[in-house]
Coordinates of C-alpha atoms in Angstrom, one line a residue:
X1 CA 56.7 111.4 -30.3
X2 CA 57.8 112.7 -26.4
X3 CA 57.1 110.1 -24.4
X4 CA 58.7 107.8 -26.6
X5 CA 61.1 110.6 -27.0
X6 CA 60.5 112.0 -26.8
X7 CA 64.3 116.2 -25.3
X8 CA 66.2 119.6 -24.4
X9 CA 67.4 121.7 -21.4
X10 CA 69.8 122.6 -19.4
X11 CA 67.4 121.0 -15.7
X12 CA 64.0 119.7 -16.3
X13 CA 61.7 122.5 -15.0
X14 CA 61.3 121.2 -11.6
X15 CA 62.3 117.5 -12.3
X16 CA 62.6 115.0 -9.0
X17 CA 63.7 111.6 -9.1
X18 CA 62.0 109.7 -5.9
X19 CA 62.5 106.7 -5.2
X20 CA 60.7 104.1 -2.9
X21 CA 62.5 100.2 -2.2
X22 CA 60.0 97.4 -1.7
X23 CA 60.8 93.7 -0.7
X24 CA 63.8 92.9 -2.2
X25 CA 68.8 116.4 -33.1
X26 CA 73.1 126.2 -48.7
X27 CA 75.3 123.2 -49.5
X28 CA 75.9 120.5 -52.2
X29 CA 74.8 116.9 -51.3
X30 CA 77.9 114.8 -50.8
X31 CA 75.8 111.5 -51.3
X32 CA 77.9 109.6 -49.3
X33 CA 76.6 106.3 -48.3
X34 CA 76.1 105.2 -44.7
X35 CA 77.5 101.8 -43.5
X36 CA 75.0 99.4 -43.2
X37 CA 74.4 98.0 -39.4
X38 CA 75.3 94.1 -39.0
X39 CA 73.2 91.8 -39.8
X40 CA 70.6 91.0 -37.7
X41 CA 71.8 89.8 -34.1
X42 CA 69.8 87.6 -32.1
X43 CA 69.6 87.2 -28.4
X44 CA 67.4 84.9 -26.3
X45 CA 66.3 85.1 -22.8
X46 CA 65.1 82.0 -20.5
X47 CA 63.6 81.3 -17.1
X48 CA 61.7 78.8 -16.0
X49 CA 58.3 79.9 -17.0
X50 CA 59.1 81.2 -20.5
X51 CA 61.8 82.1 -23.4
X52 CA 61.4 85.7 -24.6
X53 CA 63.8 86.0 -28.2
X54 CA 65.1 89.5 -28.5
X55 CA 65.7 90.6 -31.8
X56 CA 66.8 93.8 -33.2
X57 CA 66.1 94.5 -37.0
X58 CA 68.8 96.2 -39.2
X59 CA 69.4 99.5 -39.3
X60 CA 67.0 101.5 -42.1
X61 CA 68.0 103.0 -45.2
X62 CA 66.6 105.9 -44.5
X63 CA 69.8 107.8 -46.2
X64 CA 67.9 108.3 -49.5
X65 CA 64.5 110.1 -47.8
X66 CA 64.6 113.7 -48.4
X67 CA 64.5 114.9 -44.8
X68 CA 67.5 113.1 -44.3
X69 CA 69.3 114.8 -47.4
X70 CA 67.9 118.6 -46.1
X71 CA 69.0 117.3 -42.0
X72 CA 72.5 116.4 -44.4
X73 CA 72.7 119.7 -46.1
X74 CA 72.1 121.8 -43.1
X75 CA 75.4 119.6 -41.4
X76 CA 77.2 120.4 -44.4
X77 CA 76.6 124.2 -44.6
X78 CA 77.6 124.5 -41.1
X79 CA 80.8 122.8 -41.7
X80 CA 81.6 124.5 -44.9
X81 CA 80.5 128.0 -43.4
X82 CA 84.0 130.8 -43.8
X83 CA 86.3 130.5 -40.6
X84 CA 85.5 133.2 -38.7
X85 CA 88.5 135.4 -38.2
X86 CA 88.2 135.1 -34.5
X87 CA 85.9 132.6 -33.4
X88 CA 83.5 133.5 -30.7
X89 CA 82.9 132.4 -26.9
X90 CA 79.1 131.4 -26.8
X91 CA 78.1 130.5 -23.5
X92 CA 75.1 127.8 -23.7
X93 CA 72.6 127.9 -20.6
X94 CA 71.8 124.3 -20.8
X95 CA 73.0 120.7 -21.2
X96 CA 69.9 119.1 -22.2
X97 CA 69.9 117.9 -26.4
X98 CA 69.4 121.2 -27.6
X99 CA 72.4 122.7 -25.8
X100 CA 74.5 120.0 -26.7
X101 CA 73.4 120.3 -30.3
X102 CA 73.7 124.0 -30.1
X103 CA 77.5 123.0 -29.2
X104 CA 78.5 120.6 -31.9
X105 CA 77.0 122.6 -34.9
X106 CA 79.0 125.8 -33.5
X107 CA 82.0 123.7 -32.8
X108 CA 81.6 122.8 -36.3
X109 CA 81.2 126.8 -37.6
X110 CA 84.4 127.7 -35.6
X111 CA 83.4 129.0 -32.9
X112 CA 84.0 128.0 -28.4
X113 CA 80.9 127.0 -26.9
X114 CA 80.8 126.9 -23.2
X115 CA 78.0 124.9 -21.9
X116 CA 76.7 125.5 -18.7
X117 CA 74.5 122.9 -16.8
X118 CA 72.5 123.7 -13.5
X119 CA 72.8 119.8 -12.2
X120 CA 75.5 117.1 -12.4
X121 CA 73.7 115.1 -14.9
X122 CA 73.9 115.1 -18.8
X123 CA 70.7 115.6 -20.8
X124 CA 67.7 117.8 -19.2
X125 CA 64.6 115.8 -20.4
X126 CA 66.9 112.7 -21.3
X127 CA 68.7 113.0 -18.2
X128 CA 69.0 109.5 -16.2
X129 CA 70.8 107.9 -12.8
X130 CA 72.1 105.1 -11.2
X131 CA 70.3 103.6 -8.2
X132 CA 72.3 102.2 -5.3
X133 CA 72.2 99.0 -6.7
X134 CA 73.4 100.5 -10.0
X135 CA 70.3 99.6 -12.2
X136 CA 69.2 102.6 -14.2
X137 CA 66.4 105.1 -14.0
X138 CA 65.6 107.9 -16.6
X139 CA 63.5 111.1 -16.8
X140 CA 61.2 109.6 -19.6
X141 CA 60.8 105.9 -22.1
X142 CA 62.8 107.6 -25.4
X143 CA 62.3 106.6 -28.8
X144 CA 63.9 107.3 -31.9
X145 CA 61.8 107.0 -35.0
X146 CA 63.2 106.7 -38.3
X147 CA 61.4 110.0 -39.2
X148 CA 63.4 111.6 -36.8
X149 CA 66.0 112.5 -39.8
X150 CA 68.2 115.8 -37.8
X151 CA 68.7 113.2 -34.8
X152 CA 69.9 110.3 -37.3
X153 CA 72.6 112.4 -38.8
X154 CA 73.5 113.3 -35.9
X155 CA 74.3 109.9 -34.8
X156 CA 76.2 109.4 -38.1
X157 CA 78.0 112.4 -37.8
X158 CA 79.4 110.9 -34.0
X159 CA 79.7 107.4 -35.4
X160 CA 77.4 105.8 -33.3
X161 CA 74.6 104.9 -35.1
X162 CA 75.4 101.3 -33.5
X163 CA 73.6 102.7 -30.5
X164 CA 70.2 102.3 -31.7
X165 CA 68.3 99.1 -31.7
X166 CA 66.1 99.0 -34.2
X167 CA 62.9 97.3 -33.6
X168 CA 60.2 95.3 -36.2
X169 CA 58.3 97.6 -38.0
X170 CA 55.0 97.8 -36.4
X171 CA 53.1 99.7 -34.1
X172 CA 51.5 97.5 -31.2
X173 CA 48.4 98.2 -28.8
X174 CA 47.1 96.5 -25.6
X175 CA 43.4 95.3 -25.8
X176 CA 41.7 96.8 -22.6
X177 CA 38.7 94.8 -23.6
X178 CA 40.9 91.5 -24.0
X179 CA 43.3 91.9 -21.2
X180 CA 46.7 90.2 -21.9
X181 CA 46.3 90.6 -25.5
X182 CA 48.2 92.9 -28.4
X183 CA 47.0 94.4 -31.7
X184 CA 49.7 94.9 -34.5
X185 CA 49.9 97.3 -36.9
X186 CA 52.5 95.9 -39.5
X187 CA 54.3 97.7 -42.3
X188 CA 55.6 96.0 -45.1
X189 CA 58.7 96.2 -46.6
X190 CA 57.2 98.2 -49.2
X191 CA 57.1 102.5 -50.3
X192 CA 55.4 104.9 -48.4
X193 CA 52.7 105.8 -48.2
X194 CA 51.4 101.9 -49.4
X195 CA 53.2 100.3 -46.5
X196 CA 51.0 102.2 -43.7
X197 CA 48.1 101.9 -45.9
X198 CA 48.3 98.5 -45.8
X199 CA 49.2 98.1 -42.0
X200 CA 45.9 99.7 -41.1
X201 CA 44.0 97.8 -43.7
X202 CA 45.0 94.7 -42.4
X203 CA 44.0 95.0 -38.6
X204 CA 40.4 94.2 -37.7
X205 CA 40.4 94.4 -34.0
X206 CA 40.8 98.1 -33.2
X207 CA 38.8 99.9 -36.7
X208 CA 35.9 98.2 -38.6
X209 CA 36.4 98.7 -42.4
X210 CA 33.7 102.2 -42.1
X211 CA 35.8 103.3 -39.9
X212 CA 39.0 102.8 -41.9
X213 CA 36.9 104.2 -44.7
X214 CA 35.6 107.4 -42.7
X215 CA 39.2 108.0 -40.9
X216 CA 41.0 107.6 -45.0
X217 CA 38.4 110.6 -46.0
X218 CA 39.2 112.5 -43.3
X219 CA 42.7 112.9 -43.7
X220 CA 42.6 113.4 -47.5
X221 CA 43.3 117.0 -46.8
X222 CA 46.5 116.8 -45.1
X223 CA 47.7 114.1 -47.6
X224 CA 46.9 116.4 -50.7
X225 CA 47.9 119.8 -49.6
X226 CA 50.8 119.0 -47.1
X227 CA 51.9 121.4 -44.2
X228 CA 50.2 124.6 -45.4
X229 CA 47.4 122.5 -44.5
X230 CA 48.7 120.6 -41.6
X231 CA 49.8 124.4 -39.8
X232 CA 46.2 125.8 -40.5
X233 CA 44.6 123.2 -37.9
X234 CA 46.7 124.8 -35.0
X235 CA 43.4 126.1 -33.9
X236 CA 41.5 122.8 -33.3
X237 CA 42.0 119.8 -31.2
X238 CA 41.9 116.6 -32.0
X239 CA 38.5 116.1 -31.1
X240 CA 37.7 119.0 -32.6
X241 CA 39.4 118.0 -35.9
X242 CA 37.8 114.2 -35.6
X243 CA 34.3 115.9 -35.7
X244 CA 34.5 118.8 -38.4
X245 CA 36.1 115.5 -40.6
X246 CA 33.2 113.3 -40.1
X247 CA 35.7 110.8 -38.6
X248 CA 33.7 108.8 -35.7
X249 CA 34.1 108.9 -32.1
X250 CA 35.3 105.4 -31.8
X251 CA 38.2 106.3 -34.0
X252 CA 39.4 108.6 -31.3
X253 CA 38.7 106.6 -28.4
X254 CA 40.8 103.1 -30.4
X255 CA 43.6 105.2 -31.6
X256 CA 44.4 108.9 -30.7
X257 CA 43.8 109.1 -26.9
X258 CA 46.6 106.5 -26.8
X259 CA 48.5 108.4 -29.5
X260 CA 48.0 111.9 -28.1
X261 CA 49.0 110.9 -24.7
X262 CA 52.8 109.3 -26.8
X263 CA 53.2 112.7 -28.3
X264 CA 52.4 115.3 -25.5
X265 CA 51.5 113.7 -22.3
X266 CA 47.9 115.0 -22.5
X267 CA 44.3 113.8 -24.3
X268 CA 42.8 114.7 -27.4
X269 CA 40.4 116.8 -25.8
X270 CA 43.3 119.0 -25.2
X271 CA 46.0 118.4 -27.9
X272 CA 46.4 120.5 -31.2
X273 CA 45.6 118.7 -34.2
X274 CA 48.6 120.1 -35.9
X275 CA 50.3 117.7 -33.3
X276 CA 49.0 114.3 -34.9
X277 CA 49.1 115.4 -38.7
X278 CA 53.0 116.6 -38.3
X279 CA 53.3 113.0 -37.1
X280 CA 51.2 110.8 -39.4
X281 CA 52.7 113.1 -42.3
X282 CA 55.8 112.0 -41.4
X283 CA 54.4 108.3 -40.8
X284 CA 52.8 107.8 -44.2
X285 CA 55.0 109.9 -46.5
X286 CA 58.2 108.1 -45.5
X287 CA 58.9 104.3 -45.7
X288 CA 60.8 104.2 -42.6
X289 CA 59.2 107.1 -40.7
X290 CA 57.2 105.0 -38.1
X291 CA 60.2 102.4 -37.6
X292 CA 61.0 102.8 -33.8
X293 CA 64.5 102.1 -32.3
X294 CA 65.7 102.3 -28.7
X295 CA 69.1 103.6 -27.5
X296 CA 71.1 100.7 -26.0
X297 CA 71.3 101.9 -22.9
X298 CA 71.3 105.5 -21.0
X299 CA 71.0 108.7 -22.8
X300 CA 73.7 110.5 -20.9
X301 CA 76.4 108.3 -21.2
X302 CA 75.6 106.6 -25.1
X303 CA 74.2 109.6 -26.4
X304 CA 74.8 112.9 -24.5
X305 CA 78.4 111.7 -23.7
X306 CA 79.8 111.9 -27.4
X307 CA 78.7 114.9 -28.6
X308 CA 80.4 116.6 -25.0
X309 CA 83.7 114.7 -26.4
X310 CA 83.1 115.9 -29.9
X311 CA 82.8 119.6 -28.2
X312 CA 85.8 119.4 -26.1
X313 CA 88.0 117.7 -28.4
X314 CA 87.1 120.9 -30.8
X315 CA 87.7 123.5 -28.2
X316 CA 84.4 123.9 -26.0
X317 CA 83.7 123.2 -22.5
X318 CA 81.1 121.8 -20.4
X319 CA 80.6 123.3 -16.6
X320 CA 78.3 121.0 -14.6
X321 CA 76.6 122.5 -11.5
X322 CA 76.7 125.8 -12.9
X323 CA 73.0 126.8 -12.9
X324 CA 72.2 130.9 -14.0
X325 CA 71.1 132.8 -11.3
X326 CA 70.2 135.8 -13.6
X327 CA 70.8 137.5 -17.0
X328 CA 72.5 141.0 -16.3
X329 CA 71.9 143.5 -19.3
X330 CA 74.1 146.2 -20.7
X331 CA 72.2 149.7 -20.5
X332 CA 71.1 149.0 -24.2
X333 CA 69.9 145.5 -23.5
X334 CA 71.8 143.5 -24.5
X335 CA 73.5 140.2 -22.5
X336 CA 76.2 142.1 -20.5
X337 CA 76.9 138.6 -18.2
X338 CA 75.2 135.2 -16.8
X339 CA 75.4 135.9 -12.9
X340 CA 75.8 132.1 -11.5
X341 CA 74.8 130.6 -8.6
X342 CA 77.5 129.9 -7.2
X343 CA 78.1 133.5 -6.8
X344 CA 80.6 133.6 -10.2
X345 CA 79.7 135.7 -13.5
X346 CA 80.3 134.3 -17.1
X347 CA 80.9 137.0 -20.1
X348 CA 81.0 136.1 -24.0
X349 CA 80.7 137.4 -27.5
X350 CA 77.3 135.5 -27.6
X351 CA 74.4 134.1 -25.0
X352 CA 72.7 131.0 -26.0
X353 CA 69.2 129.9 -23.7
X354 CA 68.8 126.2 -24.3
X355 CA 67.3 125.8 -20.8
X356 CA 63.0 124.5 -20.7
X357 CA 60.4 127.5 -21.9
X358 CA 59.4 127.7 -17.8
X359 CA 63.1 128.5 -16.6
X360 CA 63.4 131.1 -19.3
X361 CA 60.0 133.0 -18.4
X362 CA 61.7 132.6 -14.9
X363 CA 65.0 133.8 -15.8
X364 CA 64.0 137.0 -18.4
X365 CA 65.0 140.2 -17.6
X366 CA 62.3 142.6 -16.8
X367 CA 62.8 144.9 -20.2
X368 CA 62.8 141.8 -22.5
X369 CA 59.3 141.1 -20.9
X370 CA 57.8 144.4 -22.5
X371 CA 58.8 143.0 -26.0
X372 CA 56.4 141.0 -28.0
X373 CA 58.8 138.5 -28.8
X374 CA 59.1 137.3 -25.6
X375 CA 56.0 138.0 -24.0
X376 CA 54.2 135.3 -26.3
X377 CA 55.9 133.2 -24.7
X378 CA 53.6 133.3 -21.9
X379 CA 51.3 131.1 -23.4
X380 CA 54.0 128.4 -23.3
X381 CA 53.5 125.9 -20.3
X382 CA 55.0 122.9 -19.5
X383 CA 53.3 119.8 -19.4
X384 CA 53.6 117.2 -16.1
X385 CA 54.7 113.8 -16.8
X386 CA 55.6 110.9 -14.5
X387 CA 57.8 108.2 -15.5
X388 CA 58.1 105.1 -13.5
X389 CA 60.1 101.8 -13.4
X390 CA 59.2 98.6 -11.7
X391 CA 62.2 95.9 -11.5
X392 CA 59.9 92.5 -11.1
X393 CA 60.8 89.1 -9.9
X394 CA 60.2 86.9 -12.8
X395 CA 60.5 87.3 -16.7
X396 CA 56.5 89.0 -18.0
X397 CA 55.3 87.4 -21.0
X398 CA 55.9 91.0 -22.7
X399 CA 57.2 92.5 -26.4
X400 CA 60.7 93.4 -27.8
X401 CA 59.4 96.8 -28.7
X402 CA 57.4 99.6 -27.6
X403 CA 53.8 99.2 -26.6
X404 CA 50.8 101.6 -26.6
X405 CA 48.7 100.8 -22.9
X406 CA 45.4 102.2 -23.8
X407 CA 44.7 102.6 -20.5
X408 CA 43.4 105.9 -18.7
X409 CA 46.5 106.5 -16.6
X410 CA 48.9 105.1 -18.9
X411 CA 51.1 106.3 -21.8
X412 CA 53.0 103.7 -22.9
X413 CA 55.7 101.1 -21.8
X414 CA 58.3 98.7 -22.3
X415 CA 60.1 95.8 -20.9
X416 CA 63.7 96.8 -21.4
X417 CA 65.4 94.2 -19.7
X418 CA 64.2 93.2 -23.3
X419 CA 64.4 96.0 -25.6
X420 CA 67.6 97.4 -24.1
X421 CA 71.0 95.7 -24.2
X422 CA 72.3 98.0 -20.6
X423 CA 68.9 96.7 -19.1
X424 CA 69.0 93.6 -20.5
X425 CA 67.9 90.7 -17.5
X426 CA 67.2 87.2 -18.9
X427 CA 65.7 86.3 -15.6
X428 CA 64.0 89.6 -14.4
X429 CA 61.6 92.5 -15.9
X430 CA 61.7 95.9 -15.4
X431 CA 58.9 97.5 -17.1
X432 CA 59.4 101.2 -18.1
X433 CA 56.0 103.1 -17.9
X434 CA 54.6 106.8 -18.7
X435 CA 52.4 107.8 -16.4
X436 CA 50.0 110.4 -18.9
X437 CA 47.9 112.7 -18.1
X438 CA 49.6 113.5 -14.6
X439 CA 48.4 116.7 -13.8
X440 CA 46.1 115.1 -11.0
X441 CA 48.8 112.8 -9.9
X442 CA 52.2 114.9 -9.8
X443 CA 51.4 115.7 -6.4
X444 CA 50.4 112.4 -4.9
X445 CA 52.9 110.1 -3.6
X446 CA 54.5 107.7 -5.1
X447 CA 53.1 105.1 -3.2
X448 CA 49.5 106.3 -4.3
X449 CA 51.0 106.2 -8.0
X450 CA 52.4 102.5 -7.9
X451 CA 49.0 101.5 -6.7
X452 CA 47.0 103.3 -9.4
X453 CA 50.4 101.7 -12.0
X454 CA 49.8 98.5 -10.8
X455 CA 46.1 98.0 -10.9
X456 CA 46.3 98.8 -14.9
X457 CA 49.7 96.5 -15.0
X458 CA 47.0 93.8 -14.1
X459 CA 44.3 94.2 -16.7
X460 CA 47.2 94.2 -19.3
X461 CA 49.1 91.2 -17.4
X462 CA 46.1 88.7 -15.3
X463 CA 47.7 85.6 -15.3
X464 CA 51.1 87.6 -14.4
X465 CA 50.4 91.0 -12.2
X466 CA 48.0 90.8 -9.7
X467 CA 47.2 94.8 -7.8
X468 CA 47.5 93.1 -4.4
X469 CA 51.0 91.4 -5.0
X470 CA 50.0 88.2 -4.8
X471 CA 51.2 86.8 -8.5
X472 CA 54.8 88.7 -9.5
X473 CA 56.2 90.5 -7.0
X474 CA 58.1 94.1 -7.0
X475 CA 61.6 94.0 -6.0
X476 CA 62.0 97.9 -6.3
X477 CA 60.6 100.9 -8.2
X478 CA 61.6 104.2 -9.2
X479 CA 59.2 107.7 -9.5
X480 CA 60.7 110.2 -11.6
X481 CA 58.3 113.1 -11.2
X482 CA 58.4 116.0 -14.2
X483 CA 55.8 119.2 -13.1
X484 CA 57.2 121.2 -16.0
X485 CA 57.9 118.8 -18.8
X486 CA 57.7 119.7 -23.0
X487 CA 55.8 122.4 -23.8
X488 CA 52.2 121.6 -23.6
X489 CA 50.3 121.9 -27.5
X490 CA 47.5 122.8 -27.4
X491 CA 45.6 124.7 -29.9
X492 CA 46.9 128.5 -30.9
X493 CA 50.4 127.9 -29.4
X494 CA 52.5 127.7 -33.1
X495 CA 52.2 131.6 -33.9
X496 CA 53.9 132.0 -29.5
X497 CA 56.5 129.4 -30.6
X498 CA 60.1 131.9 -30.7
X499 CA 62.8 132.0 -33.8
X500 CA 66.3 131.1 -32.4
X501 CA 67.1 134.3 -33.4
X502 CA 65.7 137.5 -31.0
X503 CA 65.6 140.9 -30.7
X504 CA 68.8 140.5 -28.6
X505 CA 71.7 141.4 -31.1
X506 CA 74.1 138.9 -28.6
X507 CA 71.4 136.4 -27.6
X508 CA 69.9 133.6 -29.2
X509 CA 67.6 130.6 -28.0
X510 CA 67.3 126.3 -28.7
X511 CA 64.6 123.9 -27.2
X512 CA 61.9 122.3 -28.9
X513 CA 59.4 125.4 -27.7
X514 CA 61.5 127.0 -30.4
X515 CA 60.3 127.5 -33.7
X516 CA 61.0 124.1 -36.2
X517 CA 59.0 121.4 -37.8
X518 CA 59.5 118.5 -35.2
X519 CA 57.4 120.2 -32.2
X520 CA 58.2 118.8 -28.5
X521 CA 60.8 116.1 -28.9
X522 CA 64.1 115.0 -29.2
X523 CA 64.2 115.7 -32.9
X524 CA 62.5 119.2 -32.3
X525 CA 65.4 119.6 -29.5
X526 CA 68.5 118.8 -31.8
X527 CA 67.4 120.5 -34.8
X528 CA 66.7 123.4 -32.9
X529 CA 69.9 123.4 -31.5
X530 CA 71.2 123.3 -35.4
X531 CA 69.2 126.0 -36.4
X532 CA 70.2 128.0 -33.2
X533 CA 74.3 127.2 -34.5
X534 CA 73.4 128.0 -38.4
X535 CA 72.0 131.0 -37.4
X536 CA 74.9 132.2 -35.2
X537 CA 77.5 130.9 -38.0
X538 CA 75.2 133.3 -40.5
X539 CA 75.3 136.3 -38.8
X540 CA 78.6 136.5 -37.6
X541 CA 81.2 134.6 -39.6
X542 CA 81.8 136.6 -42.1
X543 CA 81.1 139.9 -39.7
X544 CA 84.4 143.0 -39.1
X545 CA 82.8 143.7 -35.9
X546 CA 82.1 141.8 -32.7
X547 CA 78.9 141.5 -31.2
X548 CA 79.7 143.8 -28.3
X549 CA 80.7 146.5 -31.2
X550 CA 77.3 145.6 -32.7
X551 CA 74.8 146.2 -29.8
X552 CA 76.8 149.4 -28.8
X553 CA 75.6 150.7 -31.9
X554 CA 72.1 149.6 -31.1
X555 CA 69.3 151.9 -29.7
X556 CA 68.4 151.2 -25.9
X557 CA 65.5 149.1 -25.1
X558 CA 62.2 151.4 -23.7

């Protein structure tokens, strides 16, 4: 889930943070067990008007899940790969999760990565900044799912598992027809898919029993035939698939509009059904798949910096403010060097692009553009998204969890002053909200966006928020616009997603848009980096020639 997710770039393509102030990520399995997180922590916050209990839950025991063990096996295989006679220098463009993940697993494979980041902040699509008051504001509202096995392995390998704040196993939706009320899907402590089935059956606020039955019958092929069936649905939108399967339109209206916007920031009449089915399969097949966690602070410090520390402690480098101007080629079409915006050039044994797909297309050398492998990228286009932070002068009656707004303008939101330790405030709420779909709003002023958001919040908090500001007062706000975020997962995109190996012998790709089964998400970004490093280790760790020598033997591009 990308809004909750759900990211992987050197720089968020075209991203801008604007502010306004108002008053005021084959080998034997080792099977080592993870240490259980400490018991339940509890903390209380209070204001004169109400008391809010913010309680974190123990880390799920997802280490026994097949997907977690598969990802652990890939990590083990990379570390156990034959050591290269001479470590290769690998230049990686982009310090988002894809680039950082690539570098982490390259040092595990015995190589020396050099990461180039165009900005002065780590994280790409999970970047964050501090304002003049020392308060953080982020590119997106990032949620970590139990169904993210690569990221869960990465947290374990970095020994930072305690930084995930796990919440109650629930999915909570606002009720537009009952302002101020929420509808919950509470998952019991039972094996999958029983826990998910019971969660759905127990909720009678959003779907009727006939609707639940028709929805369940529609999902049967995905459950029975698995991944091959799921991948075959890439030719249909969510809405088209629902109608084909005889699922009532109201199921789409009640559940899947919110789910589509959370997954890819677009509505179900645009989103490919493969995206929803992949998420549902993970949620239904893994006991803890739909369980959610918040990071305990800003991603650049709490997730990205530990990766940088790991990489640099093992000989790698990270260079900030080192954006790519162009990719210069040798006569045979291989990469000669990266030319930087600073006027410098950098050469290496291998080159990786971990930049967003829109920037990759912009920087693509003309000879590569004539190759089918690269020309297919034209269909992959970043989707606009807006992330909003609003600081209020009082504590709101909200929930310690991610909330699906079911609003026409908003996707998901959370009171970060309750859900996140670093943002904790006992007296005032800070709502972080994802404004989506954002295509018609990305060019509008911050004032217009905040005014529209307050109109939606008035329906969510009718007793506490008024659009005219007469109730809870805005102290300040931040609007972060990303015109080109994760790739827009519309039908027929799947055949266009490239593998991490390219036709260019010394050039590789990483990014959530590249081929991996978690699509456009933080999990997809980190997994793509691991797959990129694995491909490099497989291609070069036992090679007797350097990449430049191998490339010189190949024919020049036409």
